[in-house]
Coordinates of C-alpha atoms in Angstrom, one line a residue:
X1 CA -21.3 18.4 12.7
X2 CA -19.0 21.1 11.3
X3 CA -19.4 21.9 7.6
X4 CA -16.5 21.8 5.2
X5 CA -16.9 23.4 1.8
X6 CA -14.7 21.7 -0.9
X7 CA -14.0 24.0 -3.9
X8 CA -14.5 21.4 -6.6
X9 CA -17.2 20.1 -8.8
X10 CA -15.3 16.8 -9.2
X11 CA -17.5 14.1 -7.5
X12 CA -14.5 11.7 -7.3
X13 CA -12.6 14.2 -5.2
X14 CA -15.7 15.0 -3.1
X15 CA -16.0 11.3 -2.4
X16 CA -12.4 11.0 -1.5
X17 CA -12.9 13.9 1.0
X18 CA -16.0 12.2 2.5
X19 CA -14.0 9.0 3.2
X20 CA -11.4 11.0 5.0
X21 CA -13.7 13.6 6.8
X22 CA -16.1 11.2 8.4
X23 CA -16.8 13.5 11.3
X24 CA -17.7 16.5 9.0
X25 CA -20.4 17.5 6.7
X26 CA -18.6 17.7 3.4
X27 CA -20.3 20.0 0.9
X28 CA -19.2 20.4 -2.7
X29 CA -19.1 24.2 -3.5
X30 CA -21.3 23.7 -6.7
X31 CA -24.2 22.8 -4.4
X32 CA -24.0 26.3 -2.9
X33 CA -22.7 28.2 -6.0
X34 CA -23.8 26.1 -9.1
X35 CA -21.7 28.2 -11.5
X36 CA -18.5 28.3 -9.4
X37 CA -15.6 28.4 -11.8
X38 CA -12.2 29.8 -11.5
X39 CA -9.2 29.7 -13.9
X40 CA -6.3 27.7 -12.6
X41 CA -3.6 30.1 -13.8
X42 CA -0.9 29.0 -11.4
X43 CA 2.3 27.1 -12.4
X44 CA 2.4 25.0 -9.2
X45 CA -0.1 22.8 -7.4
X46 CA 0.2 25.2 -4.4
X47 CA -0.8 28.3 -6.5
X48 CA -3.7 26.6 -8.1
X49 CA -5.1 25.2 -4.9
X50 CA -4.9 28.7 -3.2
X51 CA -6.5 30.4 -6.2
X52 CA -9.6 28.2 -5.8
X53 CA -9.9 28.2 -2.0
X54 CA -9.4 32.0 -1.7
X55 CA -12.0 32.7 -4.4
X56 CA -14.6 30.4 -2.7
X57 CA -13.9 31.8 0.7
X58 CA -14.4 35.4 -0.6
X59 CA -17.7 34.4 -2.1
X60 CA -19.1 32.5 0.8
X61 CA -17.2 34.1 3.8
X62 CA -16.8 30.5 5.0
X63 CA -13.9 28.1 5.5
X64 CA -13.2 26.7 2.0
X65 CA -10.8 23.9 1.2
X66 CA -9.5 23.2 -2.2
X67 CA -7.0 20.9 -3.7
X68 CA -4.9 20.8 -6.8
X69 CA -3.6 17.4 -7.7
X70 CA -2.1 15.5 -10.5
X71 CA 0.2 12.9 -11.8
X72 CA 3.9 13.5 -12.3
X73 CA 5.7 10.9 -14.5
X74 CA 9.6 10.8 -14.3
X75 CA 10.0 9.7 -18.0
X76 CA 7.8 12.6 -19.2
X77 CA 9.8 15.3 -17.3
X78 CA 7.1 15.4 -14.6
X79 CA 4.2 15.8 -17.1
X80 CA 1.3 16.0 -17.0
X81 CA 1.8 17.7 -13.6
X82 CA -0.5 20.7 -13.0
X83 CA -2.1 20.1 -16.4
X84 CA -3.3 16.5 -15.4
X85 CA -7.0 17.3 -15.7
X86 CA -6.6 18.9 -19.2
X87 CA -3.6 17.0 -20.5
X88 CA -5.3 15.9 -23.7
X89 CA -6.3 19.5 -24.5
X90 CA -9.7 20.9 -25.5
X91 CA -12.5 18.6 -24.5
X92 CA -10.2 16.6 -22.2
X93 CA -11.8 13.7 -20.3
X94 CA -10.3 11.2 -17.8
X95 CA -10.2 8.5 -20.5
X96 CA -8.5 10.8 -23.2
X97 CA -5.9 12.0 -20.6
X98 CA -5.2 8.4 -19.5
X99 CA -4.8 7.2 -23.1
X100 CA -2.4 10.1 -23.9
X101 CA -0.2 9.2 -21.0
X102 CA -0.1 5.5 -22.1
X103 CA 0.6 6.6 -25.7
X104 CA 3.5 8.9 -24.5
X105 CA 4.8 6.1 -22.2
X106 CA 4.7 3.2 -24.8
X107 CA 8.5 3.2 -25.4
X108 CA 9.6 4.2 -21.9
X109 CA 11.3 1.8 -19.6
X110 CA 11.2 4.1 -16.5
X111 CA 7.6 3.8 -15.3
X112 CA 8.0 5.6 -12.0
X113 CA 5.4 8.2 -11.2
X114 CA 3.7 9.9 -8.3
X115 CA 0.4 11.4 -7.4
X116 CA 0.7 14.8 -5.8
X117 CA -1.9 16.7 -4.0
X118 CA -1.8 20.1 -2.4
X119 CA -4.6 21.1 -0.1
X120 CA -5.3 24.8 0.5
X121 CA -7.4 26.0 3.4
X122 CA -8.7 29.6 3.3
X123 CA -10.4 30.9 6.4
X124 CA -11.8 34.4 6.6
X125 CA -9.4 36.9 8.1
X126 CA -6.4 34.5 8.0
X127 CA -3.7 33.7 5.5
X128 CA -4.2 30.7 3.3
X129 CA -2.2 27.6 4.3
X130 CA -1.2 24.7 2.0
X131 CA -0.4 21.1 2.8
X132 CA 1.3 18.7 0.3
X133 CA 1.0 14.9 0.1
X134 CA 2.5 12.4 -2.4
X135 CA 2.2 8.7 -3.1
X136 CA 4.7 6.9 -5.3
X137 CA 3.9 4.2 -7.8
X138 CA 4.5 2.9 -11.3
X139 CA 2.5 3.2 -14.5
X140 CA 1.1 0.0 -16.0
X141 CA 0.8 -0.6 -19.7
X142 CA -3.0 -1.0 -19.6
X143 CA -5.8 0.1 -17.2
X144 CA -7.0 -2.2 -14.3
X145 CA -9.8 -1.7 -11.9
X146 CA -13.2 0.0 -11.8
X147 CA -12.9 2.3 -8.8
X148 CA -11.4 5.8 -8.6
X149 CA -11.1 8.2 -11.4
X150 CA -8.5 10.0 -13.6
X151 CA -5.2 8.0 -13.8
X152 CA -6.1 5.6 -11.0
X153 CA -6.5 2.6 -13.4
X154 CA -2.9 2.7 -14.5
X155 CA -1.3 3.8 -11.2
X156 CA 0.1 0.7 -9.5
X157 CA 1.1 0.7 -5.8
X158 CA 3.5 -2.1 -5.2
X159 CA 2.9 -2.3 -1.4
X160 CA -0.7 -3.1 -2.1
X161 CA -0.2 -5.1 -5.3
X162 CA -2.9 -3.3 -7.1
X163 CA -3.8 0.0 -8.9
X164 CA -5.6 2.7 -7.0
X165 CA -8.6 1.9 -9.2
X166 CA -8.6 -1.6 -7.7
X167 CA -8.6 -0.3 -4.1
X168 CA -11.7 0.3 -2.0
X169 CA -12.4 3.9 -1.1
X170 CA -11.1 3.2 2.5
X171 CA -7.8 1.5 1.2
X172 CA -7.2 4.5 -1.1
X173 CA -7.8 7.0 1.6
X174 CA -5.1 5.3 3.8
X175 CA -2.4 5.6 1.2
X176 CA -3.5 8.4 -1.1
X177 CA -1.7 11.6 -1.9
X178 CA -5.0 13.5 -0.9
X179 CA -5.1 11.5 2.3
X180 CA -1.5 12.4 3.2
X181 CA -2.1 16.1 2.5
X182 CA -5.4 16.1 4.5
X183 CA -3.7 14.4 7.4
X184 CA -1.0 17.1 7.5
X185 CA -3.8 19.6 7.5
X186 CA -5.6 17.8 10.3
X187 CA -2.4 17.5 12.3
X188 CA -1.9 21.3 12.0
X189 CA -5.1 21.9 13.9
X190 CA -6.2 24.6 11.5
X191 CA -9.8 23.4 11.1
X192 CA -10.4 23.0 14.9
X193 CA -9.0 26.5 15.4
X194 CA -11.3 28.1 12.9

């Protein structure tokens, strides 16, 4: 079984990758480099994903995959965007970020939003490649569901009649932004060629 190193300490993301990469040994980079940390200084999801995967690849001299993902809300001029994980500022948590989005959306009629994920794959001796996935939804006025993480409890997907926090891991993997980006990566053959 081939190892895939994921450059994140976010267990929710690692779990998402495990649902999708059933035929691989998915390893969170913090189990190899406990103090792995890199500043996400990019202004796009593509830049931030590449910063993390390239840094991890240089440290380990192995294939490293990272993602940068977030929520874009039409009525908030695509905020929180690349700042989704730190939207509520210093000491940001999933709960604080979610509550701030709800607060900022309380008088908005347009509830359209999308989850975006960009996967970056860094392979020693090759240029980094990125793959983008999106899933459209609408924001609810209050959280629903116990699964998932981040903004999942308020992100409603009409085709499934539930939030991504009400979906099983397998259901979410089928429709998720991360799932779409990973499928594009798999279709490219980049992992098999490495």
